Tab-separated table of C-alpha atoms in Angstrom:
chain	number	residue	atom	x	y	z
A	125	UNK	CA	36.785	10.952	-0.661
A	126	UNK	CA	33.517	12.706	1.904
A	127	UNK	CA	35.863	11.431	5.240
A	128	UNK	CA	32.897	9.134	6.142
A	129	UNK	CA	33.642	5.439	6.496
A	130	UNK	CA	31.817	2.822	6.533
A	131	UNK	CA	32.674	-0.635	6.905
A	132	UNK	CA	32.693	-3.249	5.570
A	133	UNK	CA	32.263	-2.595	2.016
A	134	UNK	CA	30.394	-6.068	0.852
A	135	UNK	CA	28.937	-8.044	3.207
A	136	UNK	CA	27.665	-11.913	2.033
A	137	UNK	CA	25.145	-13.785	4.938
A	138	UNK	CA	22.398	-16.376	4.807
A	139	UNK	CA	18.759	-15.730	6.147
A	140	UNK	CA	18.663	-15.859	9.763
A	141	UNK	CA	21.950	-14.138	10.321
A	142	UNK	CA	22.776	-11.104	11.970
A	143	UNK	CA	25.230	-8.526	10.942
A	144	UNK	CA	26.435	-5.031	12.111
A	145	UNK	CA	27.194	-2.031	10.003
A	146	UNK	CA	29.950	1.027	10.984
A	147	UNK	CA	29.870	4.374	10.136
A	148	UNK	CA	32.505	6.636	11.460
A	149	UNK	CA	30.934	10.210	10.584
A	150	UNK	CA	33.416	12.873	9.127
A	151	UNK	CA	35.435	15.066	11.657
A	152	UNK	CA	33.171	17.349	13.364
A	153	UNK	CA	29.824	16.273	12.350
A	154	UNK	CA	27.394	15.764	15.188
A	155	UNK	CA	24.592	14.054	13.076
A	156	UNK	CA	24.620	11.169	11.514
A	157	UNK	CA	21.901	9.629	9.125
A	158	UNK	CA	21.328	6.169	7.854
A	159	UNK	CA	19.295	4.897	4.711
A	160	UNK	CA	18.737	1.811	3.204
A	161	UNK	CA	18.614	1.814	-0.951
A	162	UNK	CA	17.282	-0.899	-1.963
A	163	UNK	CA	18.433	-2.238	-5.933
A	164	UNK	CA	17.387	1.038	-8.508
A	165	UNK	CA	14.952	1.926	-5.587
A	166	UNK	CA	15.387	5.246	-3.588
A	167	UNK	CA	16.885	6.115	-0.356
A	168	UNK	CA	14.489	4.831	2.335
A	169	UNK	CA	15.486	6.709	5.732
A	170	UNK	CA	16.397	4.690	8.415
A	171	UNK	CA	17.084	6.659	11.945
A	172	UNK	CA	18.860	9.748	12.285
A	173	UNK	CA	21.277	10.488	15.100
A	174	UNK	CA	22.496	14.065	16.861
A	175	UNK	CA	25.301	14.056	19.463
A	176	UNK	CA	24.855	10.561	20.708
A	177	UNK	CA	20.887	10.948	20.995
A	178	UNK	CA	18.556	9.248	18.782
A	179	UNK	CA	16.501	12.320	17.081
A	180	UNK	CA	14.405	11.142	13.877
A	181	UNK	CA	13.122	7.696	13.033
A	182	UNK	CA	11.950	6.323	9.172
A	183	UNK	CA	10.520	3.257	8.539
A	184	UNK	CA	13.006	1.217	10.083
A	185	UNK	CA	12.296	-2.445	11.016
A	186	UNK	CA	11.725	-3.611	14.814
A	187	UNK	CA	14.988	-6.300	13.797
A	188	UNK	CA	17.006	-3.193	13.054
A	189	UNK	CA	18.380	-1.380	15.735
A	190	UNK	CA	21.031	1.519	15.534
A	191	UNK	CA	23.557	3.442	18.234
A	192	UNK	CA	25.437	6.209	17.987
A	193	UNK	CA	28.402	5.718	20.391
A	194	UNK	CA	30.152	8.671	22.853
A	195	UNK	CA	32.951	9.035	20.177
A	196	UNK	CA	30.058	9.837	17.393
A	197	UNK	CA	30.660	6.416	15.181
A	198	UNK	CA	27.404	4.715	14.931
A	199	UNK	CA	26.533	1.119	13.974
A	200	UNK	CA	23.514	-0.413	12.577
A	201	UNK	CA	22.586	-4.037	13.708
A	202	UNK	CA	20.420	-6.336	11.076
A	203	UNK	CA	18.814	-8.519	12.833
A	204	UNK	CA	16.750	-12.058	11.612
A	205	UNK	CA	17.808	-10.926	7.749
A	206	UNK	CA	15.959	-11.925	4.959
A	207	UNK	CA	16.419	-12.002	1.294
A	208	UNK	CA	14.357	-8.766	0.601
A	209	UNK	CA	16.861	-6.863	3.135
A	210	UNK	CA	19.526	-6.904	0.344
A	211	UNK	CA	20.496	-3.646	-0.522
A	212	UNK	CA	22.963	-1.231	0.051
A	213	UNK	CA	23.168	0.994	3.114
A	214	UNK	CA	24.380	4.163	3.416
A	215	UNK	CA	25.753	6.349	6.278
A	216	UNK	CA	25.574	9.830	5.949
A	217	UNK	CA	26.951	12.701	8.819
A	218	UNK	CA	26.487	16.469	8.541
A	219	UNK	CA	26.512	19.357	11.121
A	220	UNK	CA	24.159	20.718	12.736
A	221	UNK	CA	22.267	22.778	9.609
A	222	UNK	CA	21.550	25.981	11.313
A	223	UNK	CA	20.390	27.346	7.757
A	224	UNK	CA	23.455	29.874	7.265
A	225	UNK	CA	25.422	27.033	5.054
A	226	UNK	CA	24.879	24.433	2.444
A	227	UNK	CA	24.272	22.166	5.050
A	228	UNK	CA	24.577	18.810	2.963
A	229	UNK	CA	25.059	15.471	3.684
A	230	UNK	CA	28.185	14.000	3.604
A	231	UNK	CA	27.998	9.838	2.264
A	232	UNK	CA	30.455	7.279	3.035
A	233	UNK	CA	30.715	4.408	0.115
A	234	UNK	CA	27.914	2.732	1.596
A	235	UNK	CA	28.008	-0.987	2.927
A	236	UNK	CA	26.109	-3.524	0.366
A	237	UNK	CA	24.911	-6.127	1.780
A	238	UNK	CA	23.724	-9.549	0.454
A	239	UNK	CA	21.187	-12.079	1.757
A	240	UNK	CA	21.046	-15.464	0.533
B	23	UNK	CA	1.935	13.341	1.679
B	24	UNK	CA	5.406	12.724	-0.125
B	25	UNK	CA	7.804	15.615	0.750
B	26	UNK	CA	10.141	14.978	-2.358
B	27	UNK	CA	8.190	14.254	-5.724
B	28	UNK	CA	10.415	13.607	-9.198
B	29	UNK	CA	7.942	12.009	-11.663
B	30	UNK	CA	10.361	10.986	-14.503
B	31	UNK	CA	11.992	7.593	-13.367
B	32	UNK	CA	14.021	8.127	-16.528
B	33	UNK	CA	14.773	10.811	-19.097
B	34	UNK	CA	17.388	9.657	-22.865
B	35	UNK	CA	18.940	13.512	-23.311
B	36	UNK	CA	21.533	14.088	-26.425
B	37	UNK	CA	24.718	14.481	-25.979
B	38	UNK	CA	25.549	18.622	-25.655
B	39	UNK	CA	21.581	19.538	-24.949
B	40	UNK	CA	20.478	20.584	-21.699
B	41	UNK	CA	18.048	18.748	-19.464
B	42	UNK	CA	15.984	19.738	-16.793
B	43	UNK	CA	15.146	17.263	-14.482
B	44	UNK	CA	11.564	18.000	-12.440
B	45	UNK	CA	11.557	17.885	-8.227
B	46	UNK	CA	8.450	19.319	-6.656
B	47	UNK	CA	8.522	19.577	-2.132
B	48	UNK	CA	6.148	19.700	0.557
B	49	UNK	CA	6.910	21.622	3.560
B	50	UNK	CA	5.504	24.174	6.285
B	51	UNK	CA	8.878	25.089	7.177
B	52	UNK	CA	9.893	28.186	6.334
B	53	UNK	CA	13.435	28.098	6.520
B	54	UNK	CA	14.686	24.954	4.560
B	55	UNK	CA	17.411	24.144	2.139
B	56	UNK	CA	17.288	22.223	-1.540
B	57	UNK	CA	19.676	19.623	-2.553
B	58	UNK	CA	20.264	17.545	-5.653
B	59	UNK	CA	22.598	14.514	-5.465
B	60	UNK	CA	24.067	12.446	-8.349
B	61	UNK	CA	24.611	8.933	-8.176
B	62	UNK	CA	26.828	6.971	-10.765
B	63	UNK	CA	26.533	3.393	-11.739
B	64	UNK	CA	29.436	2.963	-9.033
B	65	UNK	CA	27.184	4.255	-5.975
B	66	UNK	CA	28.369	6.604	-4.776
B	67	UNK	CA	26.591	9.694	-3.591
B	68	UNK	CA	28.419	12.911	-5.146
B	69	UNK	CA	26.646	16.491	-3.758
B	70	UNK	CA	25.714	18.582	-7.050
B	71	UNK	CA	23.914	21.821	-5.488
B	72	UNK	CA	22.269	23.451	-2.832
B	73	UNK	CA	18.991	26.015	-2.769
B	74	UNK	CA	18.238	27.610	0.714
B	75	UNK	CA	14.896	28.520	1.184
B	76	UNK	CA	15.320	32.576	1.575
B	77	UNK	CA	17.885	32.603	-1.259
B	78	UNK	CA	16.470	35.056	-3.991
B	79	UNK	CA	18.701	33.674	-7.007
B	80	UNK	CA	18.554	30.578	-8.547
B	81	UNK	CA	21.913	28.758	-7.230
B	82	UNK	CA	24.311	27.140	-9.828
B	83	UNK	CA	27.472	25.555	-10.085
B	84	UNK	CA	29.158	24.844	-13.085
B	85	UNK	CA	27.269	22.865	-15.650
B	86	UNK	CA	24.129	22.155	-12.917
B	87	UNK	CA	21.836	25.575	-12.184
B	88	UNK	CA	18.835	24.904	-10.080
B	89	UNK	CA	15.634	26.657	-10.685
B	90	UNK	CA	13.684	27.522	-7.674
B	91	UNK	CA	9.890	28.422	-7.627
B	92	UNK	CA	9.153	28.841	-4.157
B	93	UNK	CA	5.174	29.779	-4.924
B	94	UNK	CA	5.076	26.193	-6.761
B	95	UNK	CA	7.603	24.232	-4.566
B	96	UNK	CA	9.162	23.119	-7.299
B	97	UNK	CA	13.256	22.865	-7.400
B	98	UNK	CA	14.308	21.775	-10.880
B	99	UNK	CA	17.676	20.421	-11.668
B	100	UNK	CA	18.885	22.235	-15.002
B	101	UNK	CA	21.941	20.631	-16.713
B	102	UNK	CA	23.457	22.267	-19.800
B	103	UNK	CA	25.763	20.573	-21.909
B	104	UNK	CA	24.935	17.794	-21.084
B	105	UNK	CA	28.362	15.021	-21.109
B	106	UNK	CA	28.430	11.303	-21.029
B	107	UNK	CA	29.537	11.704	-17.703
B	108	UNK	CA	26.154	12.867	-16.562
B	109	UNK	CA	24.498	9.608	-16.909
B	110	UNK	CA	22.943	8.223	-13.847
B	111	UNK	CA	20.816	8.491	-10.728
B	112	UNK	CA	19.413	12.257	-9.659
B	113	UNK	CA	17.894	13.079	-6.249
B	114	UNK	CA	16.558	15.310	-5.233
B	115	UNK	CA	16.295	16.279	-1.738
B	116	UNK	CA	15.168	18.548	1.169
B	117	UNK	CA	16.438	19.413	4.881
B	118	UNK	CA	13.990	20.578	7.055
B	119	UNK	CA	15.417	23.363	9.867
B	120	UNK	CA	12.443	23.362	12.372
B	121	UNK	CA	11.357	19.558	11.825
B	122	UNK	CA	15.195	17.558	13.576
B	123	UNK	CA	17.057	18.485	10.781
B	124	UNK	CA	14.974	15.968	8.525
B	125	UNK	CA	16.335	14.952	5.281
B	126	UNK	CA	14.000	13.574	2.671
B	127	UNK	CA	14.985	12.471	-0.898
B	128	UNK	CA	13.133	12.111	-3.707
B	129	UNK	CA	13.044	8.351	-6.028
B	130	UNK	CA	15.221	9.379	-8.140
B	131	UNK	CA	15.391	10.074	-12.149
B	132	UNK	CA	18.051	8.087	-14.341
B	133	UNK	CA	18.891	10.297	-17.007
B	134	UNK	CA	20.886	8.514	-19.683
B	135	UNK	CA	22.831	10.558	-22.173
B	136	UNK	CA	22.870	9.569	-26.084
B	137	UNK	CA	26.163	9.753	-28.262
């Protein structure tokens, strides 16, 4: 158990709909990262937060948005869903890395989104 | 330019043999970390091994070792005595200390261990 909790684990919805994926980071971790993994593909970086502030953005579509709340949990909102949005969405958390420790990302189990 | 390059989309190895998964990286940061993750068919991401940019010795964790060649910017993963349970997707990743702690992943190598 990584300590990162993602809900829901599975989600099936229709094109044009909107969904919200939720992530609770490990206790004490201030950084949250979101990744998208389409079938048999690598991890595409979407967005990164640190202590409630957006820190870096990847190839995140305008239809997607995210935020990190004061209690450090994060939500990824996906709207006007298309078939191609079907993927496994990972949330990961870590401490703010200063180089002195390993600084690995701890991943949740992912939210598998299927758009029909 | 790609930050992390994994040139082997798929590999086969015989059980009990050693295998090397290639990874090259691109950064101008002096302080960075290199990581390998394993993703079995069940989907979870499992952290395997870490190498810091200032570490002079190659990292080892059980049957995993990281062959770090800083001048060549390569961070190959070596798995010794392969087991059937090693069949999975393997991702190389890098974290840049002075670039907002960004964390980049390669495209992955799918390893199949043959009995």
